[in-house]
C-alpha atoms as an extended CHARMM CRD file, in Angstrom:
* protein
*
       178  EXT
         1         1  UNK       CA            -29.3160000000        2.4810000000      -23.6280000000  PROA      1               0.0000000000
         2         2  UNK       CA            -26.1730000000        0.7610000000      -22.3820000000  PROA      2               0.0000000000
         3         3  UNK       CA            -26.6260000000       -2.5760000000      -20.6810000000  PROA      3               0.0000000000
         4         4  UNK       CA            -24.5340000000       -3.1150000000      -17.5760000000  PROA      4               0.0000000000
         5         5  UNK       CA            -24.3770000000       -6.1530000000      -15.3460000000  PROA      5               0.0000000000
         6         6  UNK       CA            -23.6850000000       -5.5550000000      -11.6510000000  PROA      6               0.0000000000
         7         7  UNK       CA            -22.2840000000       -8.1420000000       -9.2910000000  PROA      7               0.0000000000
         8         8  UNK       CA            -20.2020000000       -8.6310000000       -6.1710000000  PROA      8               0.0000000000
         9         9  UNK       CA            -16.5980000000       -9.1640000000       -7.2280000000  PROA      9               0.0000000000
        10        10  UNK       CA            -15.2600000000      -12.6950000000       -6.8630000000  PROA      10              0.0000000000
        11        11  UNK       CA            -12.2530000000      -14.6390000000       -8.0750000000  PROA      11              0.0000000000
        12        12  UNK       CA            -14.4570000000      -15.7670000000      -10.9670000000  PROA      12              0.0000000000
        13        13  UNK       CA            -15.2930000000      -12.3220000000      -12.3750000000  PROA      13              0.0000000000
        14        14  UNK       CA            -12.2920000000      -10.2320000000      -11.2640000000  PROA      14              0.0000000000
        15        15  UNK       CA             -8.5790000000      -10.9450000000      -11.4050000000  PROA      15              0.0000000000
        16        16  UNK       CA             -5.1460000000       -9.2920000000      -11.6870000000  PROA      16              0.0000000000
        17        17  UNK       CA             -5.7390000000       -8.2380000000      -15.3260000000  PROA      17              0.0000000000
        18        18  UNK       CA             -9.3750000000       -7.1770000000      -15.0120000000  PROA      18              0.0000000000
        19        19  UNK       CA             -8.5300000000       -3.4780000000      -15.2280000000  PROA      19              0.0000000000
        20        20  UNK       CA             -6.2040000000       -3.7600000000      -18.2400000000  PROA      20              0.0000000000
        21        21  UNK       CA             -8.7800000000       -1.9930000000      -20.4690000000  PROA      21              0.0000000000
        22        22  UNK       CA            -10.0510000000        0.3680000000      -17.7510000000  PROA      22              0.0000000000
        23        23  UNK       CA             -9.7370000000        4.0450000000      -18.6680000000  PROA      23              0.0000000000
        24        24  UNK       CA             -8.7630000000        6.1490000000      -15.6700000000  PROA      24              0.0000000000
        25        25  UNK       CA             -8.5910000000        9.5400000000      -17.3250000000  PROA      25              0.0000000000
        26        26  UNK       CA             -9.7030000000       12.7510000000      -15.7630000000  PROA      26              0.0000000000
        27        27  UNK       CA             -8.9230000000       16.2690000000      -16.8960000000  PROA      27              0.0000000000
        28        28  UNK       CA             -9.0600000000       18.1400000000      -13.6130000000  PROA      28              0.0000000000
        29        29  UNK       CA             -9.5560000000       21.9030000000      -13.8130000000  PROA      29              0.0000000000
        30        30  UNK       CA            -10.7130000000       22.8260000000      -10.3170000000  PROA      30              0.0000000000
        31        31  UNK       CA            -10.2410000000       21.2630000000       -6.8810000000  PROA      31              0.0000000000
        32        32  UNK       CA            -11.6260000000       21.9340000000       -3.4510000000  PROA      32              0.0000000000
        33        33  UNK       CA             -9.0090000000       23.0250000000       -0.9180000000  PROA      33              0.0000000000
        34        34  UNK       CA             -9.3500000000       23.6540000000        2.7880000000  PROA      34              0.0000000000
        35        35  UNK       CA             -8.5140000000       27.2450000000        3.6630000000  PROA      35              0.0000000000
        36        36  UNK       CA             -9.1840000000       28.7140000000        7.0820000000  PROA      36              0.0000000000
        37        37  UNK       CA            -11.4270000000       25.8080000000        7.9900000000  PROA      37              0.0000000000
        38        38  UNK       CA            -13.6540000000       26.1230000000        4.9030000000  PROA      38              0.0000000000
        39        39  UNK       CA            -13.6430000000       24.3430000000        1.5560000000  PROA      39              0.0000000000
        40        40  UNK       CA            -12.8190000000       26.7070000000       -1.3030000000  PROA      40              0.0000000000
        41        41  UNK       CA            -12.8520000000       25.8600000000       -5.0150000000  PROA      41              0.0000000000
        42        42  UNK       CA             -9.4840000000       26.6870000000       -6.5950000000  PROA      42              0.0000000000
        43        43  UNK       CA             -8.0910000000       26.4030000000      -10.1150000000  PROA      43              0.0000000000
        44        44  UNK       CA             -5.8540000000       23.3250000000      -10.2260000000  PROA      44              0.0000000000
        45        45  UNK       CA             -5.3210000000       21.8370000000      -13.6670000000  PROA      45              0.0000000000
        46        46  UNK       CA             -3.8120000000       18.4920000000      -14.5600000000  PROA      46              0.0000000000
        47        47  UNK       CA             -4.7040000000       15.2110000000      -16.2440000000  PROA      47              0.0000000000
        48        48  UNK       CA             -4.8470000000       12.1160000000      -14.1100000000  PROA      48              0.0000000000
        49        49  UNK       CA             -4.3590000000        8.7350000000      -15.7610000000  PROA      49              0.0000000000
        50        50  UNK       CA             -3.2360000000        5.2510000000      -14.8300000000  PROA      50              0.0000000000
        51        51  UNK       CA             -0.4130000000        3.3960000000      -16.5290000000  PROA      51              0.0000000000
        52        52  UNK       CA             -0.7480000000       -0.3230000000      -17.2290000000  PROA      52              0.0000000000
        53        53  UNK       CA              1.2730000000       -1.0210000000      -14.0830000000  PROA      53              0.0000000000
        54        54  UNK       CA             -0.9770000000        1.2510000000      -12.0170000000  PROA      54              0.0000000000
        55        55  UNK       CA             -4.1070000000       -0.5000000000      -13.3360000000  PROA      55              0.0000000000
        56        56  UNK       CA             -2.6410000000       -3.8440000000      -12.2840000000  PROA      56              0.0000000000
        57        57  UNK       CA             -1.7010000000       -2.3680000000       -8.9020000000  PROA      57              0.0000000000
        58        58  UNK       CA             -5.2630000000       -1.1660000000       -8.3410000000  PROA      58              0.0000000000
        59        59  UNK       CA             -6.6170000000       -4.5910000000       -9.3400000000  PROA      59              0.0000000000
        60        60  UNK       CA             -4.2630000000       -6.0930000000       -6.7540000000  PROA      60              0.0000000000
        61        61  UNK       CA             -5.6290000000       -3.6780000000       -4.1290000000  PROA      61              0.0000000000
        62        62  UNK       CA             -9.1980000000       -4.7540000000       -4.9150000000  PROA      62              0.0000000000
        63        63  UNK       CA             -8.2230000000       -8.4200000000       -4.6510000000  PROA      63              0.0000000000
        64        64  UNK       CA             -6.3870000000       -7.7750000000       -1.3680000000  PROA      64              0.0000000000
        65        65  UNK       CA             -9.4660000000       -6.0520000000        0.0920000000  PROA      65              0.0000000000
        66        66  UNK       CA            -11.5720000000       -9.0550000000       -0.8520000000  PROA      66              0.0000000000
        67        67  UNK       CA             -9.0700000000      -11.5000000000        0.7060000000  PROA      67              0.0000000000
        68        68  UNK       CA             -8.8760000000       -9.5730000000        3.9950000000  PROA      68              0.0000000000
        69        69  UNK       CA            -12.5420000000       -9.3500000000        4.9120000000  PROA      69              0.0000000000
        70        70  UNK       CA            -13.5690000000       -6.5150000000        2.5880000000  PROA      70              0.0000000000
        71        71  UNK       CA            -15.8390000000       -6.6380000000       -0.4230000000  PROA      71              0.0000000000
        72        72  UNK       CA            -15.8450000000       -5.5220000000       -4.0230000000  PROA      72              0.0000000000
        73        73  UNK       CA            -18.6010000000       -4.6850000000       -6.4800000000  PROA      73              0.0000000000
        74        74  UNK       CA            -18.3650000000       -4.3910000000      -10.2410000000  PROA      74              0.0000000000
        75        75  UNK       CA            -20.2340000000       -3.0730000000      -13.2210000000  PROA      75              0.0000000000
        76        76  UNK       CA            -19.5650000000       -5.0130000000      -16.4130000000  PROA      76              0.0000000000
        77        77  UNK       CA            -20.3330000000       -4.2920000000      -20.0570000000  PROA      77              0.0000000000
        78        78  UNK       CA            -19.4220000000       -6.7350000000      -22.8170000000  PROA      78              0.0000000000
        79        79  UNK       CA            -17.0640000000       -8.5370000000      -20.4550000000  PROA      79              0.0000000000
        80        80  UNK       CA            -15.2100000000       -5.3340000000      -19.5560000000  PROA      80              0.0000000000
        81        81  UNK       CA            -15.0820000000       -3.7280000000      -16.1070000000  PROA      81              0.0000000000
        82        82  UNK       CA            -17.0060000000       -0.4700000000      -16.4940000000  PROA      82              0.0000000000
        83        83  UNK       CA            -16.6810000000        0.4810000000      -12.8220000000  PROA      83              0.0000000000
        84        84  UNK       CA            -15.8750000000       -0.9160000000       -9.4250000000  PROA      84              0.0000000000
        85        85  UNK       CA            -16.0380000000       -0.1760000000       -5.7190000000  PROA      85              0.0000000000
        86        86  UNK       CA            -14.1160000000       -1.8180000000       -2.8870000000  PROA      86              0.0000000000
        87        87  UNK       CA            -14.6350000000       -1.7630000000        0.8520000000  PROA      87              0.0000000000
        88        88  UNK       CA            -11.8030000000       -2.4790000000        3.2560000000  PROA      88              0.0000000000
        89        89  UNK       CA            -12.2650000000       -5.2030000000        5.8260000000  PROA      89              0.0000000000
        90        90  UNK       CA            -11.1490000000       -2.7510000000        8.5490000000  PROA      90              0.0000000000
        91        91  UNK       CA            -13.5150000000       -0.4340000000       10.3620000000  PROA      91              0.0000000000
        92        92  UNK       CA            -12.6760000000        3.1840000000       11.0820000000  PROA      92              0.0000000000
        93        93  UNK       CA            -13.8320000000        5.6830000000       13.6870000000  PROA      93              0.0000000000
        94        94  UNK       CA            -13.8340000000        5.8960000000       17.4570000000  PROA      94              0.0000000000
        95        95  UNK       CA            -16.5280000000        3.2060000000       17.6750000000  PROA      95              0.0000000000
        96        96  UNK       CA            -15.7460000000        1.3400000000       14.4650000000  PROA      96              0.0000000000
        97        97  UNK       CA            -18.8160000000        3.0220000000       12.9870000000  PROA      97              0.0000000000
        98        98  UNK       CA            -17.3160000000        3.5820000000        9.5270000000  PROA      98              0.0000000000
        99        99  UNK       CA            -16.9570000000        1.1020000000        6.6820000000  PROA      99              0.0000000000
       100       100  UNK       CA            -14.0520000000        2.2860000000        4.5390000000  PROA      100             0.0000000000
       101       101  UNK       CA            -14.7540000000        2.7940000000        0.8160000000  PROA      101             0.0000000000
       102       102  UNK       CA            -11.1530000000        2.4560000000       -0.3400000000  PROA      102             0.0000000000
       103       103  UNK       CA            -11.6440000000        2.3850000000       -4.1140000000  PROA      103             0.0000000000
       104       104  UNK       CA            -14.4580000000        3.7090000000       -6.2820000000  PROA      104             0.0000000000
       105       105  UNK       CA            -14.0010000000        4.3800000000      -10.0080000000  PROA      105             0.0000000000
       106       106  UNK       CA            -15.9580000000        4.3800000000      -13.2530000000  PROA      106             0.0000000000
       107       107  UNK       CA            -14.0840000000        3.9760000000      -16.5410000000  PROA      107             0.0000000000
       108       108  UNK       CA            -14.1600000000        7.2090000000      -18.5680000000  PROA      108             0.0000000000
       109       109  UNK       CA            -16.3210000000        5.9050000000      -21.4640000000  PROA      109             0.0000000000
       110       110  UNK       CA            -19.0510000000        4.8330000000      -19.0340000000  PROA      110             0.0000000000
       111       111  UNK       CA            -19.3590000000        7.8980000000      -16.8060000000  PROA      111             0.0000000000
       112       112  UNK       CA            -22.6230000000        9.7860000000      -16.5910000000  PROA      112             0.0000000000
       113       113  UNK       CA            -24.7370000000        6.6470000000      -17.1180000000  PROA      113             0.0000000000
       114       114  UNK       CA            -25.6420000000        5.7950000000      -13.5170000000  PROA      114             0.0000000000
       115       115  UNK       CA            -22.8780000000        3.2200000000      -13.0680000000  PROA      115             0.0000000000
       116       116  UNK       CA            -21.2770000000        5.0240000000      -10.1110000000  PROA      116             0.0000000000
       117       117  UNK       CA            -24.5820000000        5.5240000000       -8.3160000000  PROA      117             0.0000000000
       118       118  UNK       CA            -25.4810000000        1.8560000000       -8.6060000000  PROA      118             0.0000000000
       119       119  UNK       CA            -22.0590000000        0.7140000000       -7.3610000000  PROA      119             0.0000000000
       120       120  UNK       CA            -22.1800000000        3.2140000000       -4.5010000000  PROA      120             0.0000000000
       121       121  UNK       CA            -25.6040000000        1.9380000000       -3.3910000000  PROA      121             0.0000000000
       122       122  UNK       CA            -24.3050000000       -1.6500000000       -3.5290000000  PROA      122             0.0000000000
       123       123  UNK       CA            -21.3490000000       -0.6990000000       -1.3180000000  PROA      123             0.0000000000
       124       124  UNK       CA            -23.6630000000        1.1310000000        1.1130000000  PROA      124             0.0000000000
       125       125  UNK       CA            -26.0470000000       -1.8310000000        1.3300000000  PROA      125             0.0000000000
       126       126  UNK       CA            -23.1900000000       -4.2320000000        2.0360000000  PROA      126             0.0000000000
       127       127  UNK       CA            -21.6470000000       -1.9250000000        4.6490000000  PROA      127             0.0000000000
       128       128  UNK       CA            -24.9880000000       -1.5500000000        6.4260000000  PROA      128             0.0000000000
       129       129  UNK       CA            -25.5800000000       -5.3090000000        6.3270000000  PROA      129             0.0000000000
       130       130  UNK       CA            -22.2200000000       -5.8420000000        8.0510000000  PROA      130             0.0000000000
       131       131  UNK       CA            -23.1300000000       -3.4360000000       10.8700000000  PROA      131             0.0000000000
       132       132  UNK       CA            -21.5590000000       -0.1580000000        9.7980000000  PROA      132             0.0000000000
       133       133  UNK       CA            -23.4240000000        3.0580000000       10.5860000000  PROA      133             0.0000000000
       134       134  UNK       CA            -21.6460000000        5.1780000000        7.9840000000  PROA      134             0.0000000000
       135       135  UNK       CA            -19.4490000000        4.9070000000        4.9280000000  PROA      135             0.0000000000
       136       136  UNK       CA            -16.0630000000        6.7000000000        5.0780000000  PROA      136             0.0000000000
       137       137  UNK       CA            -14.6040000000        8.1480000000        1.8820000000  PROA      137             0.0000000000
       138       138  UNK       CA            -11.2540000000        9.8540000000        1.3670000000  PROA      138             0.0000000000
       139       139  UNK       CA            -12.4140000000       11.6130000000       -1.8010000000  PROA      139             0.0000000000
       140       140  UNK       CA            -10.4570000000       13.1230000000       -4.6620000000  PROA      140             0.0000000000
       141       141  UNK       CA            -11.0130000000       16.8790000000       -4.3880000000  PROA      141             0.0000000000
       142       142  UNK       CA            -11.7530000000       17.5480000000       -8.0910000000  PROA      142             0.0000000000
       143       143  UNK       CA            -14.9080000000       19.6180000000       -8.5360000000  PROA      143             0.0000000000
       144       144  UNK       CA            -16.7600000000       16.9750000000      -10.5670000000  PROA      144             0.0000000000
       145       145  UNK       CA            -15.8170000000       14.1560000000       -8.1580000000  PROA      145             0.0000000000
       146       146  UNK       CA            -17.0350000000       16.1280000000       -5.1710000000  PROA      146             0.0000000000
       147       147  UNK       CA            -20.2660000000       17.0370000000       -6.9970000000  PROA      147             0.0000000000
       148       148  UNK       CA            -20.9060000000       13.3270000000       -7.5590000000  PROA      148             0.0000000000
       149       149  UNK       CA            -20.3010000000       12.4540000000       -3.8990000000  PROA      149             0.0000000000
       150       150  UNK       CA            -22.5180000000       15.3020000000       -2.7000000000  PROA      150             0.0000000000
       151       151  UNK       CA            -25.2680000000       14.1280000000       -5.0860000000  PROA      151             0.0000000000
       152       152  UNK       CA            -24.9590000000       10.6750000000       -3.4780000000  PROA      152             0.0000000000
       153       153  UNK       CA            -25.6760000000       12.1860000000       -0.0480000000  PROA      153             0.0000000000
       154       154  UNK       CA            -22.1300000000       12.4530000000        1.2790000000  PROA      154             0.0000000000
       155       155  UNK       CA            -21.1010000000       15.1780000000        3.7170000000  PROA      155             0.0000000000
       156       156  UNK       CA            -17.8340000000       16.1000000000        5.4090000000  PROA      156             0.0000000000
       157       157  UNK       CA            -16.7780000000       13.4220000000        7.8840000000  PROA      157             0.0000000000
       158       158  UNK       CA            -17.4780000000       14.0420000000       11.5530000000  PROA      158             0.0000000000
       159       159  UNK       CA            -14.3470000000       12.0810000000       12.4460000000  PROA      159             0.0000000000
       160       160  UNK       CA            -11.2490000000       12.3530000000       10.2640000000  PROA      160             0.0000000000
       161       161  UNK       CA             -9.2340000000        9.1750000000        9.8340000000  PROA      161             0.0000000000
       162       162  UNK       CA             -5.6180000000       10.2970000000       10.3570000000  PROA      162             0.0000000000
       163       163  UNK       CA             -4.1700000000        7.5720000000        8.1090000000  PROA      163             0.0000000000
       164       164  UNK       CA             -6.2970000000        8.6420000000        5.1330000000  PROA      164             0.0000000000
       165       165  UNK       CA             -5.7260000000       12.3470000000        5.7690000000  PROA      165             0.0000000000
       166       166  UNK       CA             -1.9510000000       11.8720000000        5.9410000000  PROA      166             0.0000000000
       167       167  UNK       CA             -1.8100000000        9.6340000000        2.8470000000  PROA      167             0.0000000000
       168       168  UNK       CA             -3.8360000000       12.0430000000        0.6690000000  PROA      168             0.0000000000
       169       169  UNK       CA             -3.6600000000       15.5470000000        2.1930000000  PROA      169             0.0000000000
       170       170  UNK       CA             -5.5870000000       17.1270000000       -0.7090000000  PROA      170             0.0000000000
       171       171  UNK       CA             -8.4870000000       14.6650000000       -0.4360000000  PROA      171             0.0000000000
       172       172  UNK       CA            -11.7320000000       15.7160000000        1.2170000000  PROA      172             0.0000000000
       173       173  UNK       CA            -12.7550000000       13.3650000000        4.0230000000  PROA      173             0.0000000000
       174       174  UNK       CA            -16.4360000000       12.4490000000        3.6270000000  PROA      174             0.0000000000
       175       175  UNK       CA            -19.0360000000       10.1920000000        5.1440000000  PROA      175             0.0000000000
       176       176  UNK       CA            -22.4210000000        8.8670000000        4.1410000000  PROA      176             0.0000000000
       177       177  UNK       CA            -25.0120000000        7.8060000000        6.6950000000  PROA      177             0.0000000000
       178       178  UNK       CA            -26.2530000000        4.2910000000        5.9310000000  PROA      178             0.0000000000
């Protein structure tokens, strides 16, 4: 069995080059799309990857979240980042009830091994500890991504954050009660 170490991200264990070996590869075949008010699974095929510059950009986003009142959590294996989650320092919702899960990824070689579930629970625990009632997720609409979020107890968001919806119109806006 693979051995992973989980920890809050800090300047000691995460930096600008921490995702240089991270494999963001997903062969998408089906995506959920909103049609007539309902989610419908549609054939949409493409491969999503990150370039070296994109990996560094995402690392910078994680570091920025940590510097501005957010938090990050990492899964490590043999010194490599196997997965990570980041919460924004800003609250969302009409009452500030949502903590915003801005980034949540598991490197392709480590998927299906419980890494995502552990990171998600860490993010939920932190969000609850800081007073949030729910986690807000602007989720990639790929069938397998949505299946993972649903398995983690996520449902469609009661309140849609307009900034997230405008930035990623194909995403599905979710929430998870904490």
